Amino acid sequence: MIAISTDHKRIALNMGLTALGFFILGGIFALFMRAQLTSPHGDLMSNQRYDELFTMHGSTMIYLFVTPMALALALYLVPLQIGARALSGSRVALAGFWIYLCGGLVMQSGWFANTGAGQAGWTSFYPLSNGTYSPGVGQDLWVLGVILAALGELLVAICITMTIARRRAPGMTVLRMPVFTWTSLVSVLMVVGAFPMLILAMLLLFIDRHGGHIYSGFTGTIDYQDLFWFFGHPVVYVMFFPYLGCAAEAVATNAHKRWFGYKAFVASMMTFSVLSMSVWGHHMFVTGGVTNGFFSFTSTLLLVPAGIEYFDLVGTLIGGAIRLRVSMLFGLTFFIQFLIGGLTGIFVASPVLDYNAYGSYFIVAHFHYTLFAGSVFGFFAGVYHWFPKMTGARLREGLGRVHYVLLFIGTNLTFMPMFVLGLDGMDRRVSRYSQHPGWAFLNRLETAGAGVIALAVAVFLLNVLVSLRRRELAGDDPWSGHTLEWATSSPPPPLNFERPLPPIRSYAPLLDLREEAEDRARERERGAASEARV
Amino acid sequence: MRGGALPLLVWALLLAASGATNAVWTGDPIQIEEFAGAVAITLATAGVLIVRRREAARRGEPSGPRDPEPVTHTSFGAVIAAIGLGVFVFGFTFGHFMIYLGMGIMVAGFGRLALELYHERRAVRRREP
Amino acid sequence: MPPLAIVDTRKVYDWVLSIYVPIAIGVFALFTVLIVGAVLVYRRRERPSRRHEANRLEGSYVVLLTLVASFLLYITFTALHQDNLIVASARASSHERPAVTIDVTASRWEWTFTYPGHGITHRSGAVGQEPLVVPTNVPVRIELRSEDVIHSFWVPQLAFKHDAIPGSVQTLTLDFDRSGSFSGSCAEYCGLLHAYMVFTVEAMPLGRFDTWLRTGGTVSA
């Protein structure tokens, strides 16, 4: 029954748990890679095994963890936040989850192929990924796995789009949708706009691998990258916006203030997502096949909408009644660490700087600061914030703090030295590196950091286990939440709301109620005082 | 429902503007096609919404659902069809018998899906006066 | 920006970096201080403020952000223009002789450096370690090709790389402004022995380079 339920919460939990499983798998791949890189000429594994590991690490994390997890969060929370009783096209979403799961299994089944798993990188550039240079079943399984996973994610995204369009509760206008719902909406729009291009690129690649001659010569090589990155850059923001939404909701709730500058935020989300559909060529600055000026222009402009988020964050904090719960720690750290990823992103938006950084560890450091130090911290902010809603029990704050501190140390220990290595000339995707002074030491630091991250994740899993076994009951609204999901029971019933919804007059309807009650109480006091004077 | 298509329309408009800038600046045919494709998909999605209900393109507060709606709890058909698709695709590398097997499972899944939808429709019709 | 004559891509890179890095550090410090400061000040307060908009302030802030973006774009476009002049043009050198032309061919997993008309062929990568020999302070023309997959020609000393894409010849003109021995590598993942696709650049004054070229590469640098 759990596996075939069309309840959006059940599908979302299944999808989230699957994605979490892939997160742990992808993390194990990373640990093996870091072990190999502990010394310049590590002999833990063959070159081929290392190539499989970094290909599958990237592919697992991007296609099977961060993207589907973002969609799973949206699938769970968006209907609740907009006061919908059910999903539009819930059967399609259910099928989408299963297709994504099949895609993950197909991709990972490459490990059992005699030629090994996919090993052409998560981008699988042409012609390296064609039948001549990457023969074998492993790469085929990789291509087919990506097609299935992307198709599943696309179907889920379409259902979320339709739900937002059709099932908002009475009073819930588009400009009263909560912050997380807005971040989800622009993300699913990007999925709808960009994922078909990936599916197309991969179908053509599969045909090409089997003698179809689709991509050929210089033009074909550039065309593959144009198609791939047309998906590949937007997906970076699909893997960012919903986690930004998580962090924003966690921060606003823990500051006991509604998110600051809502209208500017909504406008920035629209322009942010459209711009991020228009920057993909910055992955191709060194190919000589795109107009570098245009993509440098759009990429640098991203700092304007990104800057608005930070303004709104600071505005939310100032004047707040701040409580530093674990969700708040993760939320704030998301913003600070993402800033490092964002600012270095503006660096590599300048072609002149990218000519050096491209293909080096600088890029690896940059996108891990956005995806790991950013999105994963936002993810944990969301988990600590909504775990009580999803399960009815709170996560332990003490273990949560240990988890937070370990993850913070591990993340920066792993990814900060990569900036130095990249500027110093270390290539990415190498299993062995030269005896450059300092490189072995920095790599050893990174390996140690990866170990700390693994420990942090273990503490998190322990926290989940302990909190579910010996439950601290959360109640319906443990944090004085702002949005409609806190107006129903924890976990919510099958059709989400049994009690009538509160009136919806803003993007924080529950906070409105609390403020009105406060005002009435104050007026009554004032009335009583003046009566006493009379 | 009311206003549901508006964000999609605004988004498609902004994307078209960005694509037009790209077209003028780069003149790169494949990039122009990609922008056009994404705009077209978004507009098509918005179009589906507007065709179903005109109010999707109008501003204002949404009202509650009007027609009685079937409540779906489970769908075995959707899962079978999805697994069928997985088997079908896997067959391209594993062995061609799985392509046919997958197609068979998919057909079974869609058949079951049709049955589920038929029962649902009938239940809704029975509730209506 | 120094005059173009003896500018190499590293100088352009350093110039852009010297403007970007302080701005980035400033922005990072500003927001970190604001966030941490606000948390410390408003921790454990009881009555939250209800102010939730400052649209005029935010509007001016957006104008400021746009100005910052415009400034960065101005710097980047200036530098990009310089780089294009250095890299893409086969401009006449200010020196008497024309620029040296070197054919650089990437293949799995080696670099082949050919000096046309001089009968010199060097190989580096998985097969050997013969360097790419270049003269300093004259434009060096490089014809970059690939025989199989995408490779990328990267010399960190120049802070510059460019893809070698099958089916095309990418012509680059590079300036090396100092003598010495620098490392170079393939920066685009190209398969099994990608990590071994490295080379050394030997940059030497024009006189010595000429001798090296005349003797067919026998007199070692």
Short mmCIF file of C-alpha atoms in Angstrom, two decimals, chain A residues 73-522:
data_model
loop_
_atom_site.label_atom_id
_atom_site.label_comp_id
_atom_site.label_asym_id
_atom_site.label_seq_id
_atom_site.Cartn_x
_atom_site.Cartn_y
_atom_site.Cartn_z
CA LEU A 73 10.48 18.38 -0.59
CA ALA A 74 8.31 20.40 -2.96
CA LEU A 75 6.00 17.43 -3.49
CA TYR A 76 5.50 17.06 0.25
CA LEU A 77 5.25 20.68 1.27
CA VAL A 78 3.77 22.66 -1.61
CA PRO A 79 0.23 21.17 -1.46
CA LEU A 80 0.23 21.73 2.31
CA GLN A 81 1.52 25.29 2.02
CA ILE A 82 -1.10 26.31 -0.53
CA GLY A 83 -3.90 24.56 1.32
CA ALA A 84 -4.55 21.85 -1.28
CA ARG A 85 -6.16 18.57 -0.26
CA ALA A 86 -4.43 16.51 -2.91
CA LEU A 87 -2.11 16.62 -5.86
CA SER A 88 -3.15 17.27 -9.45
CA GLY A 89 -2.32 14.17 -11.45
CA SER A 90 -1.26 12.13 -8.47
CA ARG A 91 -1.01 8.98 -10.60
CA VAL A 92 1.47 10.72 -12.87
CA ALA A 93 3.57 11.73 -9.87
CA LEU A 94 3.48 8.17 -8.54
CA ALA A 95 4.62 6.86 -11.92
CA GLY A 96 7.27 9.59 -11.98
CA PHE A 97 8.71 8.39 -8.68
CA TRP A 98 8.87 4.80 -9.92
CA ILE A 99 10.46 5.78 -13.23
CA TYR A 100 13.07 7.79 -11.33
CA LEU A 101 13.75 4.79 -9.08
CA CYS A 102 14.10 2.52 -12.13
CA GLY A 103 16.48 5.08 -13.65
CA GLY A 104 18.64 5.04 -10.53
CA LEU A 105 18.77 1.24 -10.52
CA VAL A 106 19.55 1.08 -14.24
CA MET A 107 22.37 3.59 -13.84
CA GLN A 108 23.86 1.80 -10.82
CA SER A 109 23.50 -1.61 -12.45
CA GLY A 110 26.48 -0.55 -14.56
CA TRP A 111 28.64 -1.59 -11.62
CA PHE A 112 27.84 -5.21 -12.48
CA ALA A 113 28.71 -4.86 -16.17
CA ASN A 114 31.98 -6.47 -17.17
CA THR A 115 33.23 -3.17 -18.65
CA GLY A 116 32.39 -1.30 -15.49
CA ALA A 117 29.95 1.52 -14.73
CA GLY A 118 29.74 4.74 -16.74
CA GLN A 119 33.13 6.44 -16.83
CA ALA A 120 32.80 9.45 -19.12
CA GLY A 121 32.01 11.96 -16.37
CA TRP A 122 28.57 13.17 -15.26
CA THR A 123 28.53 15.42 -18.32
CA SER A 124 29.60 12.61 -20.70
CA PHE A 125 30.90 15.02 -23.33
CA TYR A 126 30.86 13.91 -26.91
CA PRO A 127 32.98 12.31 -28.48
CA LEU A 128 34.45 10.75 -25.32
CA SER A 129 31.03 9.22 -24.60
CA ASN A 130 30.48 7.74 -28.05
CA GLY A 131 30.69 4.09 -29.08
CA THR A 132 34.34 4.31 -30.10
CA TYR A 133 35.84 5.90 -27.00
CA SER A 134 33.47 4.58 -24.34
CA PRO A 135 32.38 1.20 -25.64
CA GLY A 136 30.55 -1.14 -23.35
CA VAL A 137 27.33 -1.67 -21.52
CA GLY A 138 28.23 0.53 -18.53
CA GLN A 139 27.99 3.76 -20.52
CA ASP A 140 24.77 2.56 -22.19
CA LEU A 141 23.25 1.88 -18.80
CA TRP A 142 24.39 5.31 -17.67
CA VAL A 143 22.66 7.00 -20.64
CA LEU A 144 19.44 5.01 -20.18
CA GLY A 145 19.50 5.60 -16.41
CA VAL A 146 19.79 9.35 -16.95
CA ILE A 147 16.89 9.29 -19.42
CA LEU A 148 14.63 7.44 -16.97
CA ALA A 149 15.63 9.52 -13.94
CA ALA A 150 15.14 12.78 -15.85
CA LEU A 151 11.78 11.62 -17.20
CA GLY A 152 10.58 10.67 -13.72
CA GLU A 153 11.68 14.00 -12.30
CA LEU A 154 10.00 15.83 -15.20
CA LEU A 155 6.68 14.08 -14.51
CA VAL A 156 6.83 14.96 -10.82
CA ALA A 157 7.66 18.57 -11.69
CA ILE A 158 4.68 18.80 -14.05
CA CYS A 159 2.36 17.60 -11.28
CA ILE A 160 3.71 20.20 -8.86
CA THR A 161 3.25 22.94 -11.48
CA MET A 162 -0.34 21.87 -12.10
CA THR A 163 -1.08 21.64 -8.39
CA ILE A 164 0.17 25.17 -7.78
CA ALA A 165 -1.83 26.44 -10.73
CA ARG A 166 -5.08 24.65 -9.96
CA ARG A 167 -5.41 23.77 -6.31
CA ARG A 168 -4.64 26.83 -4.25
CA ALA A 169 -7.10 27.22 -1.38
CA PRO A 170 -9.70 30.02 -1.46
CA GLY A 171 -7.84 33.29 -0.81
CA MET A 172 -4.44 31.91 -1.73
CA THR A 173 -3.57 34.22 -4.60
CA VAL A 174 -0.32 33.78 -6.46
CA LEU A 175 1.15 36.69 -4.48
CA ARG A 176 0.23 35.08 -1.16
CA MET A 177 2.09 31.84 -1.77
CA PRO A 178 4.75 31.12 0.86
CA VAL A 179 8.41 31.64 0.14
CA PHE A 180 9.18 27.93 -0.17
CA THR A 181 6.31 27.48 -2.62
CA TRP A 182 7.68 30.26 -4.79
CA THR A 183 11.17 28.75 -4.82
CA SER A 184 9.59 25.42 -5.75
CA LEU A 185 7.45 26.94 -8.47
CA VAL A 186 10.38 28.52 -10.30
CA SER A 187 12.34 25.28 -9.91
CA VAL A 188 9.63 23.11 -11.44
CA LEU A 189 9.22 25.64 -14.25
CA MET A 190 12.92 25.22 -14.97
CA VAL A 191 12.54 21.44 -14.92
CA VAL A 192 9.66 21.68 -17.37
CA GLY A 193 11.63 24.03 -19.62
CA ALA A 194 15.04 22.38 -19.48
CA PHE A 195 14.75 18.64 -18.76
CA PRO A 196 13.23 17.74 -22.14
CA MET A 197 16.48 19.01 -23.67
CA LEU A 198 18.49 16.54 -21.55
CA ILE A 199 16.23 13.67 -22.52
CA LEU A 200 16.62 14.67 -26.17
CA ALA A 201 20.42 14.96 -25.88
CA MET A 202 20.64 11.54 -24.22
CA LEU A 203 18.33 9.82 -26.72
CA LEU A 204 20.46 11.19 -29.54
CA LEU A 205 23.62 10.09 -27.73
CA PHE A 206 22.23 6.58 -27.35
CA ILE A 207 21.38 6.40 -31.05
CA ASP A 208 24.81 7.79 -31.89
CA ARG A 209 26.52 5.18 -29.70
CA HIS A 210 24.83 2.48 -31.73
CA GLY A 211 25.95 3.67 -35.13
CA GLY A 212 23.56 6.58 -35.70
CA HIS A 213 26.12 9.36 -36.37
CA ILE A 214 24.12 12.14 -34.82
CA TYR A 215 26.83 14.38 -33.44
CA SER A 216 29.82 14.71 -35.73
CA GLY A 217 32.79 16.97 -36.17
CA PHE A 218 33.29 20.28 -34.40
CA THR A 219 29.66 21.34 -34.73
CA GLY A 220 28.32 18.10 -33.31
CA THR A 221 30.70 18.32 -30.37
CA ILE A 222 29.55 21.86 -29.59
CA ASP A 223 25.88 20.97 -30.20
CA TYR A 224 26.06 18.20 -27.61
CA GLN A 225 27.41 20.64 -25.07
CA ASP A 226 24.79 23.24 -25.98
CA LEU A 227 22.02 20.68 -25.48
CA PHE A 228 23.56 19.23 -22.35
CA TRP A 229 24.29 22.52 -20.62
CA PHE A 230 20.89 23.92 -21.55
CA PHE A 231 19.74 21.36 -19.01
CA GLY A 232 22.99 21.30 -17.03
CA HIS A 233 22.97 24.86 -15.86
CA PRO A 234 19.29 25.23 -15.00
CA VAL A 235 19.52 22.02 -12.99
CA VAL A 236 22.13 23.70 -10.82
CA TYR A 237 19.42 26.15 -9.79
CA VAL A 238 16.78 23.45 -9.47
CA MET A 239 19.24 22.03 -6.96
CA PHE A 240 19.44 25.40 -5.24
CA PHE A 241 16.12 27.27 -5.14
CA PRO A 242 14.06 24.81 -3.05
CA TYR A 243 16.88 24.58 -0.52
CA LEU A 244 17.01 28.38 -0.46
CA GLY A 245 13.30 28.15 0.32
CA CYS A 246 13.98 25.68 3.15
CA ALA A 247 16.63 27.93 4.66
CA ALA A 248 14.43 31.02 4.27
CA GLU A 249 11.44 29.36 5.99
CA ALA A 250 13.66 28.06 8.79
CA VAL A 251 15.24 31.49 9.31
CA ALA A 252 11.93 33.38 9.22
CA THR A 253 10.27 30.97 11.65
CA ASN A 254 13.20 31.00 14.07
CA ALA A 255 13.37 34.81 13.91
CA HIS A 256 9.62 34.92 14.59
CA LYS A 257 9.25 37.39 11.75
CA ARG A 258 7.80 36.99 8.32
CA TRP A 259 10.32 36.79 5.47
CA PHE A 260 11.40 40.33 4.64
CA GLY A 261 10.74 42.03 1.29
CA TYR A 262 8.35 39.43 -0.09
CA LYS A 263 7.47 41.23 -3.32
CA ALA A 264 11.10 41.93 -4.17
CA PHE A 265 11.83 38.29 -3.36
CA VAL A 266 9.16 37.04 -5.75
CA ALA A 267 10.40 39.36 -8.50
CA SER A 268 13.96 38.24 -7.86
CA MET A 269 12.93 34.57 -8.05
CA MET A 270 11.36 35.14 -11.47
CA THR A 271 14.37 36.98 -12.88
CA PHE A 272 16.83 34.68 -11.12
CA SER A 273 15.31 31.57 -12.69
CA VAL A 274 14.98 33.10 -16.15
CA LEU A 275 18.56 34.37 -16.04
CA SER A 276 19.79 30.99 -14.93
CA MET A 277 18.15 29.48 -18.02
CA SER A 278 20.28 31.91 -20.03
CA VAL A 279 23.80 31.36 -18.69
CA TRP A 280 24.66 27.83 -19.75
CA GLY A 281 27.31 28.92 -22.25
CA HIS A 282 29.63 29.87 -19.38
CA HIS A 283 30.45 26.16 -19.17
CA MET A 284 31.80 26.47 -22.71
CA PHE A 285 34.04 29.54 -22.49
CA VAL A 286 37.15 27.54 -23.45
CA THR A 287 35.56 25.68 -26.38
CA GLY A 288 35.61 28.60 -28.81
CA GLY A 289 32.07 27.56 -29.79
CA VAL A 290 29.93 30.13 -27.96
CA THR A 291 29.75 33.91 -27.69
CA ASN A 292 31.62 34.42 -24.44
CA GLY A 293 30.48 38.03 -24.06
CA PHE A 294 26.77 37.19 -23.91
CA PHE A 295 27.15 34.43 -21.34
CA SER A 296 29.53 36.48 -19.26
CA PHE A 297 26.93 39.26 -19.29
CA THR A 298 24.02 37.07 -18.15
CA SER A 299 26.14 35.18 -15.60
CA THR A 300 27.44 38.34 -13.96
CA LEU A 301 23.91 39.78 -13.81
CA LEU A 302 22.94 36.85 -11.56
CA LEU A 303 24.50 38.79 -8.69
CA VAL A 304 21.54 41.20 -8.72
CA PRO A 305 18.75 38.70 -7.83
CA ALA A 306 21.17 36.78 -5.61
CA GLY A 307 21.97 40.01 -3.78
CA ILE A 308 18.25 40.55 -3.11
CA GLU A 309 18.04 37.24 -1.22
CA TYR A 310 20.80 38.43 1.10
CA PHE A 311 19.13 41.79 1.64
CA ASP A 312 15.92 39.98 2.54
CA LEU A 313 17.79 37.64 4.88
CA VAL A 314 19.38 40.51 6.79
CA GLY A 315 16.04 42.34 6.84
CA THR A 316 14.38 39.27 8.34
CA LEU A 317 17.00 38.96 11.06
CA ILE A 318 17.00 42.63 12.10
CA GLY A 319 14.30 43.21 14.66
CA GLY A 320 13.59 39.52 15.05
CA ALA A 321 13.23 37.43 18.18
CA ILE A 322 15.90 34.95 17.17
CA ARG A 323 16.17 31.42 18.54
CA LEU A 324 19.25 29.46 17.49
CA ARG A 325 17.69 26.06 16.99
CA VAL A 326 19.51 23.53 14.80
CA SER A 327 17.34 24.39 11.79
CA MET A 328 18.35 28.03 12.25
CA LEU A 329 22.06 27.14 12.45
CA PHE A 330 21.83 25.17 9.23
CA GLY A 331 19.75 27.89 7.56
CA LEU A 332 22.14 30.72 8.44
CA THR A 333 25.19 28.65 7.50
CA PHE A 334 23.55 27.85 4.19
CA PHE A 335 23.50 31.55 3.38
CA ILE A 336 27.05 32.27 4.55
CA GLN A 337 28.68 29.28 2.87
CA PHE A 338 26.68 29.68 -0.29
CA LEU A 339 28.09 33.19 -0.48
CA ILE A 340 31.54 31.63 -1.04
CA GLY A 341 30.14 29.51 -3.86
CA GLY A 342 28.25 32.48 -5.29
CA LEU A 343 31.13 34.94 -5.20
CA THR A 344 33.53 32.46 -6.81
CA GLY A 345 30.75 31.90 -9.32
CA ILE A 346 30.97 35.57 -10.25
CA PHE A 347 34.74 35.03 -10.70
CA VAL A 348 34.28 32.25 -13.21
CA ALA A 349 31.53 34.24 -14.93
CA SER A 350 34.44 36.32 -16.20
CA PRO A 351 35.87 34.36 -19.16
CA VAL A 352 39.35 35.68 -18.43
CA LEU A 353 39.28 34.11 -14.98
CA ASP A 354 37.54 30.98 -16.23
CA TYR A 355 40.32 30.40 -18.77
CA ASN A 356 42.45 29.47 -15.79
CA ALA A 357 39.84 27.96 -13.45
CA TYR A 358 37.99 25.73 -15.94
CA GLY A 359 38.67 22.03 -15.49
CA SER A 360 40.68 22.63 -12.34
CA TYR A 361 40.00 21.99 -8.66
CA PHE A 362 38.92 25.63 -8.37
CA ILE A 363 35.71 24.67 -10.17
CA VAL A 364 35.31 21.58 -8.00
CA ALA A 365 35.61 23.79 -4.91
CA HIS A 366 33.20 26.37 -6.36
CA PHE A 367 30.35 23.99 -7.12
CA HIS A 368 30.76 22.01 -3.93
CA TYR A 369 30.38 25.29 -2.05
CA THR A 370 27.10 25.87 -3.86
CA LEU A 371 25.81 22.31 -3.82
CA PHE A 372 27.20 20.85 -0.63
CA ALA A 373 28.05 23.80 1.60
CA GLY A 374 24.92 25.44 0.17
CA SER A 375 22.13 23.11 -0.84
CA VAL A 376 22.90 20.26 1.57
CA PHE A 377 22.95 22.72 4.50
CA GLY A 378 19.63 24.10 3.27
CA PHE A 379 18.38 20.53 3.05
CA PHE A 380 19.29 19.86 6.66
CA ALA A 381 17.69 23.16 7.71
CA GLY A 382 14.54 21.85 6.04
CA VAL A 383 14.83 18.42 7.65
CA TYR A 384 15.18 19.81 11.19
CA HIS A 385 12.37 22.29 10.48
CA TRP A 386 9.80 19.90 8.95
CA PHE A 387 10.75 16.55 10.50
CA PRO A 388 8.19 17.11 13.30
CA LYS A 389 5.52 17.82 10.68
CA MET A 390 6.37 14.72 8.67
CA THR A 391 6.71 12.27 11.57
CA GLY A 392 5.10 13.88 14.58
CA ALA A 393 8.37 13.68 16.51
CA ARG A 394 11.14 16.23 16.93
CA LEU A 395 14.77 15.56 16.12
CA ARG A 396 17.08 15.82 19.13
CA GLU A 397 18.60 19.28 19.42
CA GLY A 398 21.78 18.04 21.15
CA LEU A 399 22.66 15.45 18.52
CA GLY A 400 21.63 18.01 15.92
CA ARG A 401 24.23 20.46 17.21
CA VAL A 402 26.92 17.77 17.07
CA HIS A 403 25.80 16.97 13.52
CA TYR A 404 25.94 20.66 12.59
CA VAL A 405 29.39 21.32 14.03
CA LEU A 406 30.89 18.20 12.44
CA LEU A 407 29.35 18.96 9.06
CA PHE A 408 30.53 22.57 9.20
CA ILE A 409 34.13 21.56 10.00
CA GLY A 410 34.16 18.68 7.53
CA THR A 411 32.74 20.73 4.68
CA ASN A 412 35.22 23.56 4.95
CA LEU A 413 38.15 21.23 5.57
CA THR A 414 37.27 19.29 2.43
CA PHE A 415 36.43 22.03 -0.01
CA MET A 416 38.46 25.10 1.03
CA PRO A 417 41.89 23.60 0.08
CA MET A 418 40.48 22.81 -3.37
CA PHE A 419 40.46 26.53 -4.22
CA VAL A 420 44.20 26.70 -3.55
CA LEU A 421 44.93 23.50 -5.46
CA GLY A 422 42.95 24.70 -8.46
CA LEU A 423 44.66 28.08 -8.66
CA ASP A 424 47.95 26.24 -8.29
CA GLY A 425 47.22 24.15 -11.38
CA MET A 426 45.73 20.86 -10.19
CA ASP A 427 43.36 19.29 -12.71
CA ARG A 428 40.08 17.74 -11.68
CA ARG A 429 39.22 14.14 -12.55
CA VAL A 430 42.74 12.83 -12.03
CA SER A 431 43.52 9.75 -9.98
CA ARG A 432 47.17 10.73 -9.60
CA TYR A 433 48.86 14.11 -9.35
CA SER A 434 52.38 15.49 -9.45
CA GLN A 435 54.61 15.92 -6.41
CA HIS A 436 53.98 19.66 -6.33
CA PRO A 437 55.04 21.22 -3.02
CA GLY A 438 52.06 21.31 -0.70
CA TRP A 439 49.65 19.36 -2.87
CA ALA A 440 49.94 16.11 -0.93
CA PHE A 441 49.34 17.94 2.34
CA LEU A 442 46.27 19.79 1.06
CA ASN A 443 44.86 16.58 -0.39
CA ARG A 444 45.36 14.84 2.92
CA LEU A 445 43.42 17.64 4.65
CA GLU A 446 40.58 17.12 2.18
CA THR A 447 40.52 13.40 2.82
CA ALA A 448 40.37 14.05 6.55
CA GLY A 449 37.53 16.50 5.93
CA ALA A 450 35.63 13.90 3.92
CA GLY A 451 35.94 11.55 6.89
CA VAL A 452 34.47 14.22 9.18
CA ILE A 453 31.56 14.71 6.76
CA ALA A 454 30.91 10.96 6.83
CA LEU A 455 30.89 11.08 10.63
CA ALA A 456 28.46 14.00 10.56
CA VAL A 457 26.08 12.09 8.30
CA ALA A 458 26.33 9.10 10.64
CA VAL A 459 25.39 11.34 13.58
CA PHE A 460 22.42 12.62 11.57
CA LEU A 461 21.22 9.09 10.84
CA LEU A 462 21.65 8.23 14.52
CA ASN A 463 19.61 11.30 15.41
CA VAL A 464 16.79 10.19 13.11
CA LEU A 465 16.87 6.72 14.58
CA VAL A 466 16.88 7.89 18.21
CA SER A 467 14.18 10.50 17.57
CA LEU A 468 11.87 7.98 15.93
CA ARG A 469 12.47 5.28 18.56
CA ARG A 470 12.04 7.43 21.64
CA ARG A 471 9.72 10.07 20.39
CA GLU A 472 9.54 13.61 21.73
CA LEU A 473 6.08 14.52 20.56
CA ALA A 474 6.03 17.66 18.50
CA GLY A 475 2.38 18.63 18.38
CA ASP A 476 0.88 20.41 15.39
CA ASP A 477 2.98 23.53 15.52
CA PRO A 478 6.19 23.18 17.54
CA TRP A 479 7.98 26.26 16.19
CA SER A 480 5.09 28.77 15.89
CA GLY A 481 5.15 28.31 12.13
CA HIS A 482 3.95 30.85 9.61
CA THR A 483 2.42 28.77 6.86
CA LEU A 484 -0.57 26.48 6.42
CA GLU A 485 1.25 23.16 6.93
CA TRP A 486 1.43 24.05 10.63
CA ALA A 487 -2.37 24.38 10.78
CA THR A 488 -2.93 20.66 10.45
CA SER A 489 -1.93 17.67 12.50
CA SER A 490 1.56 16.12 12.50
CA PRO A 491 1.80 14.06 10.37
CA PRO A 492 -1.06 15.48 8.28
CA PRO A 493 -4.08 13.23 7.55
CA PRO A 494 -4.56 11.68 4.09
CA LEU A 495 -6.44 14.68 2.71
CA ASN A 496 -4.17 17.16 4.52
CA PHE A 497 -6.71 19.31 6.37
CA GLU A 498 -9.53 18.14 8.60
CA ARG A 499 -10.16 21.47 10.26
CA PRO A 500 -11.23 24.47 8.18
CA LEU A 501 -8.32 26.57 7.00
CA PRO A 502 -7.60 29.93 8.65
CA PRO A 503 -8.29 32.97 6.48
CA ILE A 504 -5.49 33.58 3.99
CA ARG A 505 -4.58 37.22 3.72
CA SER A 506 -0.81 37.05 3.25
CA TYR A 507 2.07 34.66 2.73
CA ALA A 508 2.17 33.96 6.47
CA PRO A 509 -1.45 33.26 7.44
CA LEU A 510 -0.69 31.71 10.84
CA LEU A 511 1.52 34.63 11.81
CA ASP A 512 -1.35 36.95 10.83
CA LEU A 513 -3.61 35.16 13.31
CA ARG A 514 -1.04 35.45 16.07
CA GLU A 515 -0.45 39.13 15.41
CA GLU A 516 -4.20 39.85 15.38
CA ALA A 517 -4.61 38.04 18.70
CA GLU A 518 -1.73 40.06 20.13
CA ASP A 519 -3.27 43.31 18.92
CA ARG A 520 -6.64 42.43 20.42
CA ALA A 521 -5.03 41.57 23.75
CA ARG A 522 -3.13 44.85 23.76
#
